[in-house]
XYZ file of C-alpha atoms in Angstrom:
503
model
C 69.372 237.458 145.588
C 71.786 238.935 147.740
C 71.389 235.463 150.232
C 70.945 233.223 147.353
C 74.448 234.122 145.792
C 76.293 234.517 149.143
C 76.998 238.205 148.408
C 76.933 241.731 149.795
C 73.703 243.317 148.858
C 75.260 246.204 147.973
C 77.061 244.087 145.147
C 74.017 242.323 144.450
C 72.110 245.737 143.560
C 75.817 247.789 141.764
C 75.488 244.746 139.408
C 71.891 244.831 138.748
C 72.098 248.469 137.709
C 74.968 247.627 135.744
C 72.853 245.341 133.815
C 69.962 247.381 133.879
C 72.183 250.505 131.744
C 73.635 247.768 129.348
C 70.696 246.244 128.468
C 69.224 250.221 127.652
C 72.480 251.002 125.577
C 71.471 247.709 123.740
C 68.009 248.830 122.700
C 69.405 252.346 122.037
C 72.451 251.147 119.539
C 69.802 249.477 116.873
C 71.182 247.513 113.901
C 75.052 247.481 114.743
C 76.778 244.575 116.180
C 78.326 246.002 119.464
C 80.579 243.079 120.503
C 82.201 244.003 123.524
C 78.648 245.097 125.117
C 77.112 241.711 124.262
C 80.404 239.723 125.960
C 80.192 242.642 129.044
C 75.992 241.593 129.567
C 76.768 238.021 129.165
C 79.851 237.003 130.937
C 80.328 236.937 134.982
C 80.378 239.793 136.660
C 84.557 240.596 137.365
C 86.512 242.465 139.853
C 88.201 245.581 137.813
C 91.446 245.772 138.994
C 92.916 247.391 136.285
C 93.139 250.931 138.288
C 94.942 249.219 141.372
C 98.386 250.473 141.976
C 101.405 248.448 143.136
C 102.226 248.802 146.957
C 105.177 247.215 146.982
C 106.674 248.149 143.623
C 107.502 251.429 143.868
C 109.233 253.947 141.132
C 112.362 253.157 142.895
C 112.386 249.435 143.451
C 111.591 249.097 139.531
C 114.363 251.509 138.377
C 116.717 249.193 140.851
C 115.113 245.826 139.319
C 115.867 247.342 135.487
C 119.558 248.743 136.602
C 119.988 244.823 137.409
C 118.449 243.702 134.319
C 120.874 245.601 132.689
C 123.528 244.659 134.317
C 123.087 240.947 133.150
C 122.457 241.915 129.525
C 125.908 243.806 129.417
C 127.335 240.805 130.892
C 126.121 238.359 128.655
C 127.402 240.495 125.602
C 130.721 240.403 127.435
C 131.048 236.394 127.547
C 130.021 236.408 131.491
C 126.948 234.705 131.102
C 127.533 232.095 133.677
C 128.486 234.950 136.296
C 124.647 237.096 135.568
C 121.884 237.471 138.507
C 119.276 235.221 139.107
C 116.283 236.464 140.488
C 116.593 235.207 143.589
C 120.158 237.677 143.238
C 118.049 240.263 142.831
C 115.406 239.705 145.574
C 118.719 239.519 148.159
C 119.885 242.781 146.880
C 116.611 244.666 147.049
C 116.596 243.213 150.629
C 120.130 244.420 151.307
C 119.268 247.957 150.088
C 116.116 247.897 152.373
C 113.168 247.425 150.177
C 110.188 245.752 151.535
C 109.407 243.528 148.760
C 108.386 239.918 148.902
C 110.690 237.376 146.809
C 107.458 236.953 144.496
C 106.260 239.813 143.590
C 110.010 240.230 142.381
C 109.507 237.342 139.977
C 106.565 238.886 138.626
C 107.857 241.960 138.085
C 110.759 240.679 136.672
C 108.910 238.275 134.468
C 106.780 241.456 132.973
C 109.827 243.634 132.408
C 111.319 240.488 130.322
C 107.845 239.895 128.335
C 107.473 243.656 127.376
C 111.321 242.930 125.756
C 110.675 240.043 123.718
C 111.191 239.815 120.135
C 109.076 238.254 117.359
C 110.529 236.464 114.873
C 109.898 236.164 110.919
C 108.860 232.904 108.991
C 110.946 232.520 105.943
C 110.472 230.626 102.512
C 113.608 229.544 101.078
C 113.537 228.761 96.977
C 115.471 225.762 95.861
C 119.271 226.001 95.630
C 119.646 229.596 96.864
C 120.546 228.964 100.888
C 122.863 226.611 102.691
C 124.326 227.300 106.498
C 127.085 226.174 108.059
C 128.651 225.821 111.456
C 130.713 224.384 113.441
C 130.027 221.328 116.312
C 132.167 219.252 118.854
C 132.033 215.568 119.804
C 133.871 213.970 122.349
C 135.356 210.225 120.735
C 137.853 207.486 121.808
C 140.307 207.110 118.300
C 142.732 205.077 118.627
C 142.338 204.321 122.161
C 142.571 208.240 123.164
C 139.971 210.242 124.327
C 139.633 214.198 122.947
C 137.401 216.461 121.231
C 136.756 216.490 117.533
C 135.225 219.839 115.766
C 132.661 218.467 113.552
C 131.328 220.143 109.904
C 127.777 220.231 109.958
C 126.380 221.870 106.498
C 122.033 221.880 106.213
C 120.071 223.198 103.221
C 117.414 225.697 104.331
C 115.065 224.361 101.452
C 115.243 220.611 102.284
C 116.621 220.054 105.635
C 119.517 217.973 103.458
C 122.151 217.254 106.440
C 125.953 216.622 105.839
C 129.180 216.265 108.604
C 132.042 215.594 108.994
C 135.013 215.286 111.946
C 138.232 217.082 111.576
C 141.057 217.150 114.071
C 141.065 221.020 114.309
C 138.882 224.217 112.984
C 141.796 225.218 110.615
C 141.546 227.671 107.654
C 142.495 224.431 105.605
C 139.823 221.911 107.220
C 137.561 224.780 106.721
C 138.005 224.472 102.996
C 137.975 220.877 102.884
C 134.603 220.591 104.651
C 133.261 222.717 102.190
C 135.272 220.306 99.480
C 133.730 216.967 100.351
C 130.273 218.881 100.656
C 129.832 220.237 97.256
C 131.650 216.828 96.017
C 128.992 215.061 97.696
C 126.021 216.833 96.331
C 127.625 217.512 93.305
C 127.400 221.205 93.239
C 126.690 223.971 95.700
C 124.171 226.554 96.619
C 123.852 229.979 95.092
C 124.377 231.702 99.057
C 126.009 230.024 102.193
C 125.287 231.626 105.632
C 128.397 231.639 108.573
C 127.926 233.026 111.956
C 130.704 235.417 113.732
C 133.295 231.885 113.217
C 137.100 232.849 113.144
C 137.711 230.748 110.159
C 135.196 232.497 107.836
C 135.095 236.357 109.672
C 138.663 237.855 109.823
C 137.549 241.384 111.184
C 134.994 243.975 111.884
C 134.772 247.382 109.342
C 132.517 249.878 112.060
C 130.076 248.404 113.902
C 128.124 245.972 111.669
C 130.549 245.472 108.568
C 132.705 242.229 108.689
C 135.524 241.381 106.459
C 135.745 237.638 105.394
C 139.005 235.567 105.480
C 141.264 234.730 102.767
C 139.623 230.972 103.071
C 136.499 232.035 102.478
C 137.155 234.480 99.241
C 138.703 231.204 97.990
C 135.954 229.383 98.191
C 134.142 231.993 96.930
C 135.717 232.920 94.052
C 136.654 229.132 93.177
C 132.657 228.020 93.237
C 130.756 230.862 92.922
C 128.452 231.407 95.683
C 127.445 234.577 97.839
C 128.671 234.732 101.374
C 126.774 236.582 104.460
C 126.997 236.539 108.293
C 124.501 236.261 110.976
C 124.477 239.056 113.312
C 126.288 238.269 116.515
C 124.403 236.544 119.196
C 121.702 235.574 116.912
C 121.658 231.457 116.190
C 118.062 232.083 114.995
C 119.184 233.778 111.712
C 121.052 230.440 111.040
C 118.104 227.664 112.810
C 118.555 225.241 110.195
C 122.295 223.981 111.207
C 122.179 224.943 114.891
C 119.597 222.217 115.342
C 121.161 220.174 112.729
C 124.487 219.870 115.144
C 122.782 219.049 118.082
C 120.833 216.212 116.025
C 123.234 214.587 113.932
C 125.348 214.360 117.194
C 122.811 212.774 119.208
C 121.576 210.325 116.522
C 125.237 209.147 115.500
C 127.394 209.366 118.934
C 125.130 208.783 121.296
C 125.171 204.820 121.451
C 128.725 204.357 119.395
C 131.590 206.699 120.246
C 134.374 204.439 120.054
C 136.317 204.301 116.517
C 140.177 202.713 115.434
C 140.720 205.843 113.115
C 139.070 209.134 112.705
C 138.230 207.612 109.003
C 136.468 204.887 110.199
C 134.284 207.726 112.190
C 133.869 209.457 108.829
C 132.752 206.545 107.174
C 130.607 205.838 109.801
C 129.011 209.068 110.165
C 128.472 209.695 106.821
C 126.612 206.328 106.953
C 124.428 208.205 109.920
C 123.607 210.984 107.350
C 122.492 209.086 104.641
C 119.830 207.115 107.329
C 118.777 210.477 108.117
C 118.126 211.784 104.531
C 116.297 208.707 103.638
C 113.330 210.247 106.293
C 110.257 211.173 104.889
C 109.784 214.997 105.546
C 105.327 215.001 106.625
C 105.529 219.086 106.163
C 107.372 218.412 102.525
C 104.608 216.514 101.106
C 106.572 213.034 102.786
C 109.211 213.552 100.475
C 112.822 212.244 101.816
C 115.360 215.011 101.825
C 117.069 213.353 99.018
C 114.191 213.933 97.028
C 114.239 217.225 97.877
C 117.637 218.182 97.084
C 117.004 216.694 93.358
C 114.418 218.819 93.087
C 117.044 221.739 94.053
C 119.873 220.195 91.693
C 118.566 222.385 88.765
C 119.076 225.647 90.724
C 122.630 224.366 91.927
C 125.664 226.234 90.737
C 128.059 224.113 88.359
C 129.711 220.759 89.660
C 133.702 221.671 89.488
C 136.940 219.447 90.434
C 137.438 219.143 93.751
C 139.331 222.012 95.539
C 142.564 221.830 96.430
C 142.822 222.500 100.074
C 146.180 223.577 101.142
C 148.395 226.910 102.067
C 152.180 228.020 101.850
C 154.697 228.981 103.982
C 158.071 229.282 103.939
C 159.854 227.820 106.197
C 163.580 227.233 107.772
C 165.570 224.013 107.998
C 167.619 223.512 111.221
C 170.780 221.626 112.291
C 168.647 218.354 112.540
C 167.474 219.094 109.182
C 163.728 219.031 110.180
C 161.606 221.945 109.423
C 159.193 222.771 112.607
C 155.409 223.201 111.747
C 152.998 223.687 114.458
C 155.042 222.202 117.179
C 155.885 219.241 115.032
C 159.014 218.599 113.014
C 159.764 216.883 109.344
C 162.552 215.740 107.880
C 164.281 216.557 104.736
C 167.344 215.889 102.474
C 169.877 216.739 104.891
C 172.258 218.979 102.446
C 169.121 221.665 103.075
C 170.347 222.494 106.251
C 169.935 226.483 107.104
C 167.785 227.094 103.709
C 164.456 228.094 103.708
C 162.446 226.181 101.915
C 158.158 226.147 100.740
C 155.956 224.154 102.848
C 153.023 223.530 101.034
C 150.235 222.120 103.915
C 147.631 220.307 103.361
C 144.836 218.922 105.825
C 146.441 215.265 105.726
C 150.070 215.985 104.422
C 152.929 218.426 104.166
C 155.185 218.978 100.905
C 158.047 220.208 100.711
C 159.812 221.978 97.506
C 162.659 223.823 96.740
C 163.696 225.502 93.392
C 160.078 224.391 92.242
C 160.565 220.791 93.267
C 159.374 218.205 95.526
C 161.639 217.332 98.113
C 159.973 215.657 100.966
C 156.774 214.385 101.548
C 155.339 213.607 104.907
C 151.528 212.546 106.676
C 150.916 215.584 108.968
C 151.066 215.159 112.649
C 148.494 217.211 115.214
C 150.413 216.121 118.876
C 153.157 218.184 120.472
C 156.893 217.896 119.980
C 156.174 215.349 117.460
C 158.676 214.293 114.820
C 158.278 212.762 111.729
C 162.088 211.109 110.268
C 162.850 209.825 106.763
C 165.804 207.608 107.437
C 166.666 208.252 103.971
C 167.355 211.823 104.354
C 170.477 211.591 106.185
C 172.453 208.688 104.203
C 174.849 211.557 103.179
C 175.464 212.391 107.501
C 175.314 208.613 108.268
C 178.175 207.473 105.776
C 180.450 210.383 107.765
C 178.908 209.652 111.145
C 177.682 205.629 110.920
C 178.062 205.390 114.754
C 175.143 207.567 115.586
C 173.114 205.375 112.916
C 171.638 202.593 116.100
C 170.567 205.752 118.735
C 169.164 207.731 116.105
C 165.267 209.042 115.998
C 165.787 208.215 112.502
C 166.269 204.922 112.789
C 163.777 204.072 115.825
C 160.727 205.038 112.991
C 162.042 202.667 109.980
C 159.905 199.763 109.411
C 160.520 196.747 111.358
C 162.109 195.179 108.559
C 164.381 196.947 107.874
C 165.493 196.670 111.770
C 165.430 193.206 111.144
C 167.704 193.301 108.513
C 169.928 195.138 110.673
C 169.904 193.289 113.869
C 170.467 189.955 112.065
C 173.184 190.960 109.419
C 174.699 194.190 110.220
C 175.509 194.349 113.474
C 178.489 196.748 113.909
C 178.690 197.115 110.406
C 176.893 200.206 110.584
C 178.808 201.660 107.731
C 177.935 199.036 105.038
C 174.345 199.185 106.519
C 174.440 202.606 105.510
C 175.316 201.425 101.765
C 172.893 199.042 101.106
C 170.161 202.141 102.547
C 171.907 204.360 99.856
C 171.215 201.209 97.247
C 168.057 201.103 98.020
C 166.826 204.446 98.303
C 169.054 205.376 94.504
C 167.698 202.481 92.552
C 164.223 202.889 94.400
C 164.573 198.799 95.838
C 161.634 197.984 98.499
C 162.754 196.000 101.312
C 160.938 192.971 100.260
C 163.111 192.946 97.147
C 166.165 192.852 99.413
C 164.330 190.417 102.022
C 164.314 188.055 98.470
C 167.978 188.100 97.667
C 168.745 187.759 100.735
C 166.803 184.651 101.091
C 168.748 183.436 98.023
C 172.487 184.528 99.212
C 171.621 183.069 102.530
C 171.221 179.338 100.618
C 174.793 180.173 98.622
C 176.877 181.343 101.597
C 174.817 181.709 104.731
C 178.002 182.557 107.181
C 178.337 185.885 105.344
C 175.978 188.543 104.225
C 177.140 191.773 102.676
C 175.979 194.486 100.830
C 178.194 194.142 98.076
C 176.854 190.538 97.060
C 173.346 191.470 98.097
C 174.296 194.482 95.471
C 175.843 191.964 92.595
C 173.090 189.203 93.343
C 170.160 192.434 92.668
C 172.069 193.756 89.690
C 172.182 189.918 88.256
C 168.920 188.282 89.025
C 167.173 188.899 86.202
C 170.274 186.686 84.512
C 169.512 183.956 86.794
C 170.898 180.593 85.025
C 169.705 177.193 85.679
C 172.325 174.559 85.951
C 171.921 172.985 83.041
C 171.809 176.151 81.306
C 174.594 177.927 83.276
C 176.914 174.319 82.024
C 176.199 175.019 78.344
C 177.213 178.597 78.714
C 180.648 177.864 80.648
C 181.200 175.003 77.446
C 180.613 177.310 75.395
C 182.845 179.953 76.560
C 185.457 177.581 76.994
C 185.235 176.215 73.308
C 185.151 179.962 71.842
C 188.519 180.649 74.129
C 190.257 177.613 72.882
C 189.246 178.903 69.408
C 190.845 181.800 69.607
C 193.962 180.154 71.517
C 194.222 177.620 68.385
C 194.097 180.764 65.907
C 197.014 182.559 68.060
C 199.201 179.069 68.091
C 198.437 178.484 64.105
C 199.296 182.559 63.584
C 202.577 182.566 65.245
C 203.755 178.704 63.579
C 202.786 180.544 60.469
C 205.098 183.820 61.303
C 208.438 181.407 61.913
C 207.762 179.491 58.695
C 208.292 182.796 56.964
C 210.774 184.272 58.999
C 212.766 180.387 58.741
C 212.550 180.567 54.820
């Protein structure tokens, strides 16, 4: 046997024997099915190493590979996970400390520390309408011919795998809100529970060491539709899987051939066009029911469908000498005799209002660059009639429309001061500057050496008493006969006074 196999004798006959004494424990056992004796006769003949010790890894080379181990786990819960050993760190420090230890047997002993650590994870079954996650994502786009980042909404049922996103220029309280706005607009309702990780928008604070207080955004939402709220604990995406792949995916399907867009609501539009394609998939572990369908079978579960929320905070803020309040870097203009008040800003995602007294006052489209200003030339007609010098230099005239410039260059050059009238006109009986661009059209064909605002004035106060020649002939007759009338009765009054007087 022993030259037949290639093998020691000795081997040869310790294997025999080992046969020999399972087969007898066989026979002895009887009716019961002894498994592992059946595989042990059966299978190959193996090598037991199971009572070999390490050579290499000693007590104290393990304790230094764990001490290392450790070191990269408290590094990784202190944001330094791009500055953590790799094992190939580790194998150069062993070296440096004078261990005689091969670069793999490191890895393998490294690699069975880190499987004796893992952590199994638990299936869930969601019911319909009960959980929805959110997070947050980031796309790189060219709008408007500038390239920058864009934070992008990304909200995923956990029953259905329904996907929705949207871009926003920053992760604000107020975008925030309106994400969640647009969302429960579009499915027309919300779920029962909505699931945030450690985000600064939704968690304002830790209470002890697992407790987190939500923001004032969040209660909002809360108390306005009606859900439950919880976090994920930190460092673990898994408790939230559902969006965290959902980011990654609706990114790559919609941006990765077209990321080139005029505004950020054609990108909406165009995204939300992406979405739709993607919830029209048939889902093979659903039965091959499209997401849609699944989310009308949630629609019963759903909370109400309620108006739209209104997406905006307060602040109150101070005018200055330029009479602009200052808002994130960016200013807007206001009726200029609000100089040094304070005044309510009232911000929304896409505007700022202003009010004073419980009034509106100014209205502008919010601005996201730096030392931006926004200028409402009609604001400072009061400071322009008592400074109408300044009026061609000024910010506030560099953003009017160009034709109103027009209208300026052509007419009123160096007439600053009756410029500044006909803005005051215009902005007191609410005129639009194609209503002027009309008259003017008309005054030009009556006296076309002289414009002014006074007959642009008369000519807008008259022109719904527009005559035609004909009819503006009859009138002038007929003004001239009743005149004559009543300078006939005078003459026949005063012959009839000296006849008396004469008899």
């Amino acid at each position: 046997m022993a030259k037949e196999v290639g093998a020691d004798r000795k081997t040869v006959r310790k294997y025999i024997r080992q046969y020999e004494q399972q087969r007898q424990q066989l026979m002895q056992i009887g009716d019961v099915q002894p498994t592992e004796l059946i595989e042990s006769i059966v299978q190959p003949p193996k090598y037991d190493t199971s009572k070999r010790k390490p050579i290499k890894v000693t007590d104290e080379v393990l304790e230094r590979i764990k001490y290392y181990l450790n070191e990269n786990q408290s590094k990784r819960l202190k944001g330094q996970s791009k500055q953590i050993m790799k094992k190939i760190d580790i194998f150069e420090a062993l070296k440096e400390e004078g261990f005689n230890i091969g670069y793999t047997t490191v890895c393998q002993t490294i690699s069975k520390i880190l499987s004796q650590s893992k952590e199994a994870f638990i299936r869930e079954s969601y019911a319909p309408g009960d959980i929805c996650e959110f997070d947050w994502g980031e796309v790189k786009l060219c709008i408007g011919g500038v390239n920058r980042k864009y934070p992008m909404a990304v909200f995923t049922t956990a029953y259905g795998n329904y996907r929705y996103a949207r871009l926003f220029v920053k992760q604000k309280s107020e975008f925030f809100q309106e994400a969640h706005a647009y969302f429960f607009k579009s499915i027309h309702g919300n779920h029962m529970t909505m699931v945030y990780d450690n985000m600064k928008v939704a968690v304002k604070g830790f209470v002890g060491r697992n407790e987190k207080q939500p923001t004032d955004a969040l209660l909002q939402l809360s108390i306005y539709y009606g859900f439950q709220f919880r976090f994920c604990n930190a460092y673990r995406g898994n408790e939230k899987g559902h969006v965290e792949r959902s980011v990654e995916y609706i990114r790559r399907k919609a941006f990765a051939i077209k990321d080139t867009f005029d505004s950020l609501d054609d990108a909406n539009r165009y995204l939300e066009d992406i979405c739709n394609r993607l919830n029209d998939k048939p889902q093979p572990l659903k039965n091959n029911k499209t997401v849609k369908e699944l989310l009308e079978e949630e629609r019963p579960y759903l909370l109400p469908d309620v108006p739209m929320f209104e997406c905006s905070k307060l602040e109150n803020l101070r005018v200055d000498k330029y009479s602009t309040v200052m808002f994130e870097s960016c200013h807007y203009s206001v009726p200029d005799w609000y100089v040094g008040k304070i005044i309510l800003a009232k911000i929304y995602p896409s505007k700022i209002i202003f009010m004073s007294e419980g009034e509106k006052i100014a209205e502008h489209p919010r601005r996201f660059g730096f030392n931006e200003w926004n200028i409402d030339i009609y604001h400072y007609i009061r400071t322009l009639k008592k400074k109408p010098g300044a009026l061609p230099n000024s910010t506030a005239f560099a953003q009017v429309s160009k034709q109103i410039k027009n209208i300026y260059q052509c007419y009123y050059t160096r007439k600053e001061r009756d410029f500044v009238e006909l803005l005051q006109y215009m902005k007191e009986k609410n005129k639009s500057v194609n209503e002027i661009l009309e008259v003017i059209d008309k005054l030009l064909k009556i006296c076309p050496k002289e414009i002014s605002t006074s007959k642009i004035i008369l000519l807008c106060e008259n022109k719904n008493q527009v005559l035609t020649k004909s009819q503006q002939e009859n009138e002038i007759s007929q003004k001239a006969k009743e005149h004559l009338k009543i300078y006939g009765n005078l003459i026949s009054g005063i012959k009839d006074r000296q006849g008396v007087a004469l008899s």
